[in-house]
Amino acid sequence: MDYELERSLVTLEEIATGARELRAVRHPLGFLCLPLLREGPRGVCVHLFETDHRPEPDASPLHCHSWELRSRVLYGRVANLPVHTTVVADGEAGATHRVFEVRSRSDGVDEIQPTSLLVRSEIGPAHVTSGGESYTLAAGQFHATALTGEAPAATLVHGFSIPGQVDLSLGPLDGRPRRTTRRLCDTGQSVRSAHTVLRRIDAQQRA
């Protein structure tokens, strides 16, 4: 077991036993996030994907981050869908989406503001990553993440913010501003989420 994974599992055990207080976050895209570390431009978190979690109606699954991402699948199978975009000039036919800037506030609200940029987007073939495997994404690379099948999954995500990059999403051409909210879970649900991750990792290792 590598050092980063081992340290993350120790943190999850501290959360599960109550030795460390940490609140999980319900992300607008429909997964739970356990933010294990925030240290300057670097962050480490665990994402839990459950089949009964649904994204908010105004949350676009097509997005790109302002940070480099390395994601290790702890259990289950995760599909990463690359999205290829081509800028469409104003007045030119063929645009499928407008680019929106996602401005995250400290209270958990994300203001999703339209830009003047129109694009034609194509979703590429899914890259499926299974438990124990990893994938990387560059900052500014549009993509979508989804479960494959009915089994739950979790990923250990390492992010590193890149100066000058902003969080973006692809949305409807009408350019309507939108708003989504990252909601804190209560302590009980946060503890149960940590227990769930540890139990399923243990089950996979024994399989």
JSON list of N, CA, C and O in Angstrom, two decimals, residues 49-52 54 76-79 128 146-153:
[
{"chain": "A", "resi": 49, "resn": "PHE", "atom": "N", "xyz": [-19.70, 7.71, -4.80]},
{"chain": "A", "resi": 49, "resn": "PHE", "atom": "CA", "xyz": [-20.75, 7.67, -5.82]},
{"chain": "A", "resi": 49, "resn": "PHE", "atom": "C", "xyz": [-21.71, 6.54, -5.48]},
{"chain": "A", "resi": 49, "resn": "PHE", "atom": "O", "xyz": [-21.33, 5.37, -5.45]},
{"chain": "A", "resi": 50, "resn": "GLU", "atom": "N", "xyz": [-22.96, 6.90, -5.19]},
{"chain": "A", "resi": 50, "resn": "GLU", "atom": "CA", "xyz": [-23.99, 5.93, -4.88]},
{"chain": "A", "resi": 50, "resn": "GLU", "atom": "C", "xyz": [-25.07, 6.00, -5.95]},
{"chain": "A", "resi": 50, "resn": "GLU", "atom": "O", "xyz": [-25.36, 7.06, -6.51]},
{"chain": "A", "resi": 51, "resn": "THR", "atom": "N", "xyz": [-25.70, 4.86, -6.22]},
{"chain": "A", "resi": 51, "resn": "THR", "atom": "CA", "xyz": [-26.68, 4.82, -7.31]},
{"chain": "A", "resi": 51, "resn": "THR", "atom": "C", "xyz": [-27.92, 5.65, -7.02]},
{"chain": "A", "resi": 51, "resn": "THR", "atom": "O", "xyz": [-28.63, 6.06, -7.94]},
{"chain": "A", "resi": 52, "resn": "ASP", "atom": "N", "xyz": [-28.22, 5.92, -5.74]},
{"chain": "A", "resi": 52, "resn": "ASP", "atom": "CA", "xyz": [-29.42, 6.68, -5.41]},
{"chain": "A", "resi": 52, "resn": "ASP", "atom": "C", "xyz": [-29.16, 8.18, -5.25]},
{"chain": "A", "resi": 52, "resn": "ASP", "atom": "O", "xyz": [-30.06, 8.93, -4.91]},
{"chain": "A", "resi": 54, "resn": "ARG", "atom": "N", "xyz": [-28.59, 11.76, -6.79]},
{"chain": "A", "resi": 54, "resn": "ARG", "atom": "CA", "xyz": [-28.94, 12.41, -8.05]},
{"chain": "A", "resi": 54, "resn": "ARG", "atom": "C", "xyz": [-28.38, 13.83, -8.08]},
{"chain": "A", "resi": 54, "resn": "ARG", "atom": "O", "xyz": [-28.40, 14.53, -7.06]},
{"chain": "A", "resi": 76, "resn": "GLY", "atom": "N", "xyz": [-15.26, -0.27, -6.87]},
{"chain": "A", "resi": 76, "resn": "GLY", "atom": "CA", "xyz": [-16.23, -0.01, -7.92]},
{"chain": "A", "resi": 76, "resn": "GLY", "atom": "C", "xyz": [-15.56, 0.33, -9.24]},
{"chain": "A", "resi": 76, "resn": "GLY", "atom": "O", "xyz": [-14.35, 0.15, -9.43]},
{"chain": "A", "resi": 77, "resn": "ARG", "atom": "N", "xyz": [-16.36, 0.85, -10.15]},
{"chain": "A", "resi": 77, "resn": "ARG", "atom": "CA", "xyz": [-15.89, 1.23, -11.48]},
{"chain": "A", "resi": 77, "resn": "ARG", "atom": "C", "xyz": [-16.43, 2.61, -11.83]},
{"chain": "A", "resi": 77, "resn": "ARG", "atom": "O", "xyz": [-17.62, 2.87, -11.67]},
{"chain": "A", "resi": 78, "resn": "VAL", "atom": "N", "xyz": [-15.55, 3.49, -12.30]},
{"chain": "A", "resi": 78, "resn": "VAL", "atom": "CA", "xyz": [-15.91, 4.86, -12.63]},
{"chain": "A", "resi": 78, "resn": "VAL", "atom": "C", "xyz": [-15.59, 5.12, -14.10]},
{"chain": "A", "resi": 78, "resn": "VAL", "atom": "O", "xyz": [-14.50, 4.77, -14.58]},
{"chain": "A", "resi": 79, "resn": "ALA", "atom": "N", "xyz": [-16.53, 5.71, -14.80]},
{"chain": "A", "resi": 79, "resn": "ALA", "atom": "CA", "xyz": [-16.33, 6.07, -16.20]},
{"chain": "A", "resi": 79, "resn": "ALA", "atom": "C", "xyz": [-16.03, 7.56, -16.30]},
{"chain": "A", "resi": 79, "resn": "ALA", "atom": "O", "xyz": [-16.78, 8.38, -15.79]},
{"chain": "A", "resi": 128, "resn": "VAL", "atom": "N", "xyz": [-12.99, 3.69, -18.60]},
{"chain": "A", "resi": 128, "resn": "VAL", "atom": "CA", "xyz": [-13.47, 3.06, -17.37]},
{"chain": "A", "resi": 128, "resn": "VAL", "atom": "C", "xyz": [-12.28, 2.68, -16.50]},
{"chain": "A", "resi": 128, "resn": "VAL", "atom": "O", "xyz": [-11.34, 2.03, -16.95]},
{"chain": "A", "resi": 146, "resn": "ALA", "atom": "N", "xyz": [-19.11, 9.35, -14.34]},
{"chain": "A", "resi": 146, "resn": "ALA", "atom": "CA", "xyz": [-20.34, 8.60, -14.08]},
{"chain": "A", "resi": 146, "resn": "ALA", "atom": "C", "xyz": [-20.01, 7.21, -13.57]},
{"chain": "A", "resi": 146, "resn": "ALA", "atom": "O", "xyz": [-18.92, 6.68, -13.81]},
{"chain": "A", "resi": 147, "resn": "LEU", "atom": "N", "xyz": [-20.96, 6.62, -12.84]},
{"chain": "A", "resi": 147, "resn": "LEU", "atom": "CA", "xyz": [-20.85, 5.22, -12.46]},
{"chain": "A", "resi": 147, "resn": "LEU", "atom": "C", "xyz": [-21.07, 4.34, -13.68]},
{"chain": "A", "resi": 147, "resn": "LEU", "atom": "O", "xyz": [-21.75, 4.73, -14.63]},
{"chain": "A", "resi": 148, "resn": "THR", "atom": "N", "xyz": [-20.50, 3.16, -13.64]},
{"chain": "A", "resi": 148, "resn": "THR", "atom": "CA", "xyz": [-20.82, 2.15, -14.66]},
{"chain": "A", "resi": 148, "resn": "THR", "atom": "C", "xyz": [-21.59, 1.03, -13.96]},
{"chain": "A", "resi": 148, "resn": "THR", "atom": "O", "xyz": [-21.14, 0.45, -12.99]},
{"chain": "A", "resi": 149, "resn": "GLY", "atom": "N", "xyz": [-22.80, 0.77, -14.42]},
{"chain": "A", "resi": 149, "resn": "GLY", "atom": "CA", "xyz": [-23.62, -0.26, -13.80]},
{"chain": "A", "resi": 149, "resn": "GLY", "atom": "C", "xyz": [-24.28, 0.23, -12.52]},
{"chain": "A", "resi": 149, "resn": "GLY", "atom": "O", "xyz": [-24.40, 1.43, -12.26]},
{"chain": "A", "resi": 150, "resn": "GLU", "atom": "N", "xyz": [-24.67, -0.71, -11.68]},
{"chain": "A", "resi": 150, "resn": "GLU", "atom": "CA", "xyz": [-25.44, -0.42, -10.48]},
{"chain": "A", "resi": 150, "resn": "GLU", "atom": "C", "xyz": [-24.62, -0.46, -9.19]},
{"chain": "A", "resi": 150, "resn": "GLU", "atom": "O", "xyz": [-25.14, -0.19, -8.12]},
{"chain": "A", "resi": 151, "resn": "ALA", "atom": "N", "xyz": [-23.34, -0.78, -9.28]},
{"chain": "A", "resi": 151, "resn": "ALA", "atom": "CA", "xyz": [-22.51, -0.88, -8.08]},
{"chain": "A", "resi": 151, "resn": "ALA", "atom": "C", "xyz": [-21.98, 0.49, -7.68]},
{"chain": "A", "resi": 151, "resn": "ALA", "atom": "O", "xyz": [-21.63, 1.31, -8.54]},
{"chain": "A", "resi": 152, "resn": "PRO", "atom": "N", "xyz": [-21.90, 0.79, -6.37]},
{"chain": "A", "resi": 152, "resn": "PRO", "atom": "CA", "xyz": [-21.34, 2.06, -5.91]},
{"chain": "A", "resi": 152, "resn": "PRO", "atom": "C", "xyz": [-19.83, 2.09, -6.15]},
{"chain": "A", "resi": 152, "resn": "PRO", "atom": "O", "xyz": [-19.20, 1.08, -6.42]},
{"chain": "A", "resi": 153, "resn": "ALA", "atom": "N", "xyz": [-19.27, 3.29, -6.03]},
{"chain": "A", "resi": 153, "resn": "ALA", "atom": "CA", "xyz": [-17.83, 3.46, -6.22]},
{"chain": "A", "resi": 153, "resn": "ALA", "atom": "C", "xyz": [-17.35, 4.60, -5.34]},
{"chain": "A", "resi": 153, "resn": "ALA", "atom": "O", "xyz": [-18.13, 5.43, -4.87]}
]
